[in-house]
PDB file of C-alpha atoms in Angstrom:
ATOM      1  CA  UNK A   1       8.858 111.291  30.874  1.00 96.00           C
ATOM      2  CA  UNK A   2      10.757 110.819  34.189  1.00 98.00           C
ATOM      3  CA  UNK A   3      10.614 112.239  36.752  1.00 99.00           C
ATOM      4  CA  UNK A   4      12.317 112.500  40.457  1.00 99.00           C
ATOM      5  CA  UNK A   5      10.178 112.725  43.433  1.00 99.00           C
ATOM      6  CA  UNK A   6      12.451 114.175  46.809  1.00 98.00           C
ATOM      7  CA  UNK A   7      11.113 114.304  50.360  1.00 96.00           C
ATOM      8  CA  UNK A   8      14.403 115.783  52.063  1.00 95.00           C
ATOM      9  CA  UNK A   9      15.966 115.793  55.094  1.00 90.00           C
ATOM     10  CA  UNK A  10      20.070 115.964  56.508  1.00 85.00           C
ATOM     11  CA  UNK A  11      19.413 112.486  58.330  1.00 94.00           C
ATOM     12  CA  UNK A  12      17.358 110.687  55.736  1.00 96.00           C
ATOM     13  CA  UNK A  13      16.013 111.696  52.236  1.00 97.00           C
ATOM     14  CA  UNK A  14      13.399 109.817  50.366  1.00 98.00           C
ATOM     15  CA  UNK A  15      13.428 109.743  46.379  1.00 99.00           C
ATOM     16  CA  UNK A  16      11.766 107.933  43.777  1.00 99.00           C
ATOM     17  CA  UNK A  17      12.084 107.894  39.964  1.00 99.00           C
ATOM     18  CA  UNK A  18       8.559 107.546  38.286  1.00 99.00           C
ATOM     19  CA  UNK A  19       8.178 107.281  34.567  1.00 98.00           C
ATOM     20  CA  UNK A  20       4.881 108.056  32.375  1.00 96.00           C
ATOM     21  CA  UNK A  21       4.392 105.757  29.776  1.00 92.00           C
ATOM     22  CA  UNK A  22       1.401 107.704  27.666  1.00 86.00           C
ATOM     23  CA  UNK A  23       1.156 104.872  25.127  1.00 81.00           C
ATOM     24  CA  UNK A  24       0.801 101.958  27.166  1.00 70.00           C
ATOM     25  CA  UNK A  25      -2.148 100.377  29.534  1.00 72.00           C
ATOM     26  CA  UNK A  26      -4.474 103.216  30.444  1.00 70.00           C
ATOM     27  CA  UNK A  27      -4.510 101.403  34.411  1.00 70.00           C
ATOM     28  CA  UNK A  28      -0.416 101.508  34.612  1.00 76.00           C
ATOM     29  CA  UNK A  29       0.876 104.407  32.457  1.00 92.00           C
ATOM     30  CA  UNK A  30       2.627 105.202  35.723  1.00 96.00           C
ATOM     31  CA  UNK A  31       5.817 103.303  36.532  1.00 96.00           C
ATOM     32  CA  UNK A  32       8.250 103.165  39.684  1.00 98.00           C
ATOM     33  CA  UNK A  33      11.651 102.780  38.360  1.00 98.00           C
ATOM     34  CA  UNK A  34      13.629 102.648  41.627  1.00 98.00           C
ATOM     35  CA  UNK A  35      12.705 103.893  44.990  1.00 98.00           C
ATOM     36  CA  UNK A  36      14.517 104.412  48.242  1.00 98.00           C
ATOM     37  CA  UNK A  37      16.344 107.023  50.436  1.00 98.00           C
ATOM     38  CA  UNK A  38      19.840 108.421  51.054  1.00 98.00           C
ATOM     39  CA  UNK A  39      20.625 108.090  54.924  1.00 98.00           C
ATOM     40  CA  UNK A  40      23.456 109.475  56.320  1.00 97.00           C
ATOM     41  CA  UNK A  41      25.182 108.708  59.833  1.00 97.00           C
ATOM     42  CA  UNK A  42      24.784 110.804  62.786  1.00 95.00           C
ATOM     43  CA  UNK A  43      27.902 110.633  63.932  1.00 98.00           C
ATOM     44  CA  UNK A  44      29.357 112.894  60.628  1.00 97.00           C
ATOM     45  CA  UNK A  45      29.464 115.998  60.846  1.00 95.00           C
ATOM     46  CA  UNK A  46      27.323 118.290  58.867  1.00 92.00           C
ATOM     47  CA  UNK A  47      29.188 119.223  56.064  1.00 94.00           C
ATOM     48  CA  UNK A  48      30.071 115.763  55.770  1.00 96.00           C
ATOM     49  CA  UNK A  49      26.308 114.394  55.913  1.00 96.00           C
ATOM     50  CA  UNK A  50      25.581 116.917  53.425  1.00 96.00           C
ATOM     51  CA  UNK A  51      28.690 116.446  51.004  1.00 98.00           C
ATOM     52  CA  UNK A  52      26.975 112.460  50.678  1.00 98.00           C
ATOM     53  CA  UNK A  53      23.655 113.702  49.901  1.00 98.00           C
ATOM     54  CA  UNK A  54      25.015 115.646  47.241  1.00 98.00           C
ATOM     55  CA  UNK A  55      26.838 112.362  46.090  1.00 98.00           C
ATOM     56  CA  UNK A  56      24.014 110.853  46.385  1.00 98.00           C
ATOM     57  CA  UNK A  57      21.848 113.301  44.622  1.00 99.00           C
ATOM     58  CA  UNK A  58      24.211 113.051  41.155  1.00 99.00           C
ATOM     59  CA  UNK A  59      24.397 109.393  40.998  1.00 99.00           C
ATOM     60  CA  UNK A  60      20.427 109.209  41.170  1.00 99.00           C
ATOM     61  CA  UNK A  61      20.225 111.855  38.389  1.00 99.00           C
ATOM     62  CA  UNK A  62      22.879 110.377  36.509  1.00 99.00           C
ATOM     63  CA  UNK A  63      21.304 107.072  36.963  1.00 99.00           C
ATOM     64  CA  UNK A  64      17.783 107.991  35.465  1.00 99.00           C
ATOM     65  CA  UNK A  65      18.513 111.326  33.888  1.00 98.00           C
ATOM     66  CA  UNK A  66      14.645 113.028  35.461  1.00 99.00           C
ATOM     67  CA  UNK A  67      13.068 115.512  33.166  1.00 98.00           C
ATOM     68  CA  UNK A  68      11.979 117.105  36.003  1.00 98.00           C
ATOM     69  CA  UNK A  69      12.049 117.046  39.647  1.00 99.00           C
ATOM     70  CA  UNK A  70       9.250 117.812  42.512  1.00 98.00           C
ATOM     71  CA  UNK A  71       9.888 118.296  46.144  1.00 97.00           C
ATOM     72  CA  UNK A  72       7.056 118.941  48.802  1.00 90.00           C
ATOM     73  CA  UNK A  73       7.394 122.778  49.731  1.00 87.00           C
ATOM     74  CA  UNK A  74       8.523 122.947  53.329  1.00 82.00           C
ATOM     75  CA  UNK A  75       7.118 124.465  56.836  1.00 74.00           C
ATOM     76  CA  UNK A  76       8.001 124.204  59.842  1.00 68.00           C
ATOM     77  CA  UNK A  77       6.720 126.129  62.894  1.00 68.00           C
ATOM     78  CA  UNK A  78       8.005 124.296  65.901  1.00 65.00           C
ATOM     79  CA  UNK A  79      12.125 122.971  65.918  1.00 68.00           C
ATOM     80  CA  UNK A  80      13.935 125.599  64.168  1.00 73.00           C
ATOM     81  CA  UNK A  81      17.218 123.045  64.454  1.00 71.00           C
ATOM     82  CA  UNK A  82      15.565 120.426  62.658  1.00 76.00           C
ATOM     83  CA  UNK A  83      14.002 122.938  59.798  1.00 84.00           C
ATOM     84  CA  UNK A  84      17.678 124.631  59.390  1.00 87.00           C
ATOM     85  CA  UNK A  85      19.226 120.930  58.925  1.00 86.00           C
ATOM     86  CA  UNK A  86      16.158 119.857  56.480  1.00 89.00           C
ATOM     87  CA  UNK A  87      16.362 123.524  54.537  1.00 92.00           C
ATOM     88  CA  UNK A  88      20.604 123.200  54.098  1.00 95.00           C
ATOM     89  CA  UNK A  89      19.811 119.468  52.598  1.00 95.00           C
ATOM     90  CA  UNK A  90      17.261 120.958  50.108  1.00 95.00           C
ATOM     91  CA  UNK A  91      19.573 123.302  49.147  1.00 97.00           C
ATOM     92  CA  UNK A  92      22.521 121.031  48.693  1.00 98.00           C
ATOM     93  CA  UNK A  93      19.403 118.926  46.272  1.00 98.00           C
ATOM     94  CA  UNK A  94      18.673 121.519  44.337  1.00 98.00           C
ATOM     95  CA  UNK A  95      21.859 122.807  44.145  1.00 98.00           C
ATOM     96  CA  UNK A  96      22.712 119.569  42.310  1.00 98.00           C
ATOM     97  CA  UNK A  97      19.004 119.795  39.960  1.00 99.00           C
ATOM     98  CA  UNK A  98      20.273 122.974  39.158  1.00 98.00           C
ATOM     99  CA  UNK A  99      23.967 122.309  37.603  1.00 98.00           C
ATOM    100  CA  UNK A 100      22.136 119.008  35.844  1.00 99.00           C
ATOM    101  CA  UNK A 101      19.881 121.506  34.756  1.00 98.00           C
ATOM    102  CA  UNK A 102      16.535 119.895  35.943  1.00 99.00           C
ATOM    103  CA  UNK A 103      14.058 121.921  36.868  1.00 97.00           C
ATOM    104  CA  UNK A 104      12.399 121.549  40.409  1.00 98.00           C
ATOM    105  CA  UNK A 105       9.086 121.958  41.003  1.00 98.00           C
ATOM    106  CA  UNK A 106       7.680 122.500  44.575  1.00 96.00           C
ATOM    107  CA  UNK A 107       4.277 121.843  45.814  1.00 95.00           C
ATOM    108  CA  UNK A 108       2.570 121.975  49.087  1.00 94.00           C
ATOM    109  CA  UNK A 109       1.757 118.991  50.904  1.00 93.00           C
ATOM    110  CA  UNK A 110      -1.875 119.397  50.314  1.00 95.00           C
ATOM    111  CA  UNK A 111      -1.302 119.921  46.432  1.00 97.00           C
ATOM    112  CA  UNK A 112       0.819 116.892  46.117  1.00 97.00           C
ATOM    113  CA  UNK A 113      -2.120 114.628  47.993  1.00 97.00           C
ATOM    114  CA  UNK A 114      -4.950 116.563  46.071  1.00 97.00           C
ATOM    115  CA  UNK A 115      -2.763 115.362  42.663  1.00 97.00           C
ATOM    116  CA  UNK A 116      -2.314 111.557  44.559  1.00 98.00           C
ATOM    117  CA  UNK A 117      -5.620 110.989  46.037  1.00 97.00           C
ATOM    118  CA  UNK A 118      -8.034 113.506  44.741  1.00 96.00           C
ATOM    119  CA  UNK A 119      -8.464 115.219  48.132  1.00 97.00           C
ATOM    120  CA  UNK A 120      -5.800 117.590  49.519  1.00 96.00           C
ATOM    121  CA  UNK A 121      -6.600 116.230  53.093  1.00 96.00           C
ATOM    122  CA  UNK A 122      -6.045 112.881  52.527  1.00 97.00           C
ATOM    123  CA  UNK A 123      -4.518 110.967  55.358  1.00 95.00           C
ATOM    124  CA  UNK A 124      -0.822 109.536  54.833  1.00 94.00           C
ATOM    125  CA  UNK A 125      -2.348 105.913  54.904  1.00 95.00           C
ATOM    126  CA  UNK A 126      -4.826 107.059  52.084  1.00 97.00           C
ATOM    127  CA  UNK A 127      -2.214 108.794  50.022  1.00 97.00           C
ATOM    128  CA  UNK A 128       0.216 105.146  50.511  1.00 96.00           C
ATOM    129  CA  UNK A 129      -2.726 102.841  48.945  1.00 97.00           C
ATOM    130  CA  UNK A 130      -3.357 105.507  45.946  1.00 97.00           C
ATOM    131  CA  UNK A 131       0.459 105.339  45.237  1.00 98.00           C
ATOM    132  CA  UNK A 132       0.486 101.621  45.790  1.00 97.00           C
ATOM    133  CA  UNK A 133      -2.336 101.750  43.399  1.00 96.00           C
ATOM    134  CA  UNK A 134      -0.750 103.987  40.513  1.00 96.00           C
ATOM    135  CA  UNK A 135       2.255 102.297  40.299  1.00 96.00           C
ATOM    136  CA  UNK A 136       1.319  99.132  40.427  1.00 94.00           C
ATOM    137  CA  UNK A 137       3.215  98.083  43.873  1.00 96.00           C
ATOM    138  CA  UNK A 138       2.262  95.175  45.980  1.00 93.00           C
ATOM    139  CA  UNK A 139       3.995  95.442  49.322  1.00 87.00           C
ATOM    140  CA  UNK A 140       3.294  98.943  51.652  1.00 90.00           C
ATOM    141  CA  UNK A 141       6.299 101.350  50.706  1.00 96.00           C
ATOM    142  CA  UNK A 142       8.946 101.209  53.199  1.00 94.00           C
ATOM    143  CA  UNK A 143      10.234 103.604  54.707  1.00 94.00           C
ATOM    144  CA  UNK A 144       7.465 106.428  54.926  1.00 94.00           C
ATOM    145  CA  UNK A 145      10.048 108.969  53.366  1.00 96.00           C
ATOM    146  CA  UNK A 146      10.603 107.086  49.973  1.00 98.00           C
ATOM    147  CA  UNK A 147       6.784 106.623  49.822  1.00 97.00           C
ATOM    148  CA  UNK A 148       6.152 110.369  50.513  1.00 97.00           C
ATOM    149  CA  UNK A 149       8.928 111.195  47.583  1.00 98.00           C
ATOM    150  CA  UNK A 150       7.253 108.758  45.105  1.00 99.00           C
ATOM    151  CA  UNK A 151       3.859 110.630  45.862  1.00 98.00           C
ATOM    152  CA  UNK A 152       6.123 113.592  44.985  1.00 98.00           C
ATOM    153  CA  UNK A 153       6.877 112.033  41.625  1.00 99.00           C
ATOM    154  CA  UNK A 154       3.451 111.610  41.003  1.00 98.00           C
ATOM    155  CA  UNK A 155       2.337 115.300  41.602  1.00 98.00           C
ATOM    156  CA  UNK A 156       5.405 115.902  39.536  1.00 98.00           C
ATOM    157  CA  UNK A 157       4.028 114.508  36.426  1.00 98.00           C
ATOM    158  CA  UNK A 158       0.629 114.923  36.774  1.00 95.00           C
ATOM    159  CA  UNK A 159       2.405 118.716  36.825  1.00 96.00           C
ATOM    160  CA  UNK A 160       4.511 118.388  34.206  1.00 96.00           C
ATOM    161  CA  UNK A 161       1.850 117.133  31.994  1.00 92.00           C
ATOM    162  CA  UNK A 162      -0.791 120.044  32.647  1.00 92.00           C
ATOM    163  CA  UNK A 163       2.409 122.535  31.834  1.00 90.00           C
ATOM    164  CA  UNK A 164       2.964 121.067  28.645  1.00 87.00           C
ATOM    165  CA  UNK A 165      -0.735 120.485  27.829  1.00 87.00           C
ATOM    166  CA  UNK A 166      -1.206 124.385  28.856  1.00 88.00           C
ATOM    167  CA  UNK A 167       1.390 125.569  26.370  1.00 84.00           C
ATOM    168  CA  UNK A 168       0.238 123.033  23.765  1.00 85.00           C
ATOM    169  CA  UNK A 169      -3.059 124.716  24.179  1.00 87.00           C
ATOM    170  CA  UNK A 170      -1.780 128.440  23.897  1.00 83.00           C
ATOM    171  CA  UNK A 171       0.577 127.488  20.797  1.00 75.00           C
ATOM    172  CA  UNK A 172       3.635 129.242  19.580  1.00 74.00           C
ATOM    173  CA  UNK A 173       4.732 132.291  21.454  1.00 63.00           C
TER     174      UNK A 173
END
């Protein structure tokens, strides 16, 4: 299973393709395929800066073809600019999940830690080693926003996984 982790934003989105292996090593079942983020310049304008997200967006799915997909539900309650810029680049994202058909799952940013770390308060320092940890990865993440979408991916099959066990459990409908 595969499956996309997105932290977004106009100016820089983080993403991260993990995949669960449920027949290998118990300790690193969890695998980071690729990681990284989509930046776009400043200088663009808007629709341009969002038109290469959305570029950006297919050749990632196309790339790794994600069961699934999890952002981090947002809130903002200070900079309404920066929260309209951040909300149009989450809809140009899911825009894209949608006509590939991949579902997107959204979680707070205390369920996604809680699913990481154990504790929905975690500190972002204490959600990095865990994901370090899981997947096996050496050197601290860089930058913060691809670590934050590869804790994404994380909650996003630890999700995915409960769904299916849930409906396993219930049987045919």
């Amino acid at each position: 299973m595969r499956i996309l982790g997105l932290d977004p934003g106009y100016g820089r989105t983080g993403w991260g393709v993990v995949e669960y292996l449920p027949k290998g090593n118990p300790d690193r079942q969890l695998q980071a395929l690729e990681f990284g983020v989509m930046e776009t310049a400043s200088a663009d304008s808007l629709s341009v800066r969002l038109y290469e997200l959305q570029r950006g967006i297919q050749d990632i799915i196309a790339r790794y073809t994600p069961e699934a997909a999890l952002m981090e539900r947002l809130f903002f309650n200070q900079s309404t600019t920066t929260a309209a810029g951040v909300y149009q680049a989450q809809g140009v994202l899911l825009a894209a999940l949608g006509a590939a058909e991949i579902e997107c799952l959204e979680l707070t940013p205390g369920q996604i830690k809680q699913a990481v770390t154990g504790s929905g308060r975690a500190g972002k320092s204490a959600v990095m080693d865990m994901v370090c940890r899981l997947l096996n990865i050496k050197a601290p993440i860089r930058p913060d926003d691809a670590a934050d979408a590869l804790a994404a991916a994380i909650a996003g099959v630890h999700t995915v996984r409960s769904r299916k066990l849930m409906q396993t459990m219930r049987g045919p409908q």
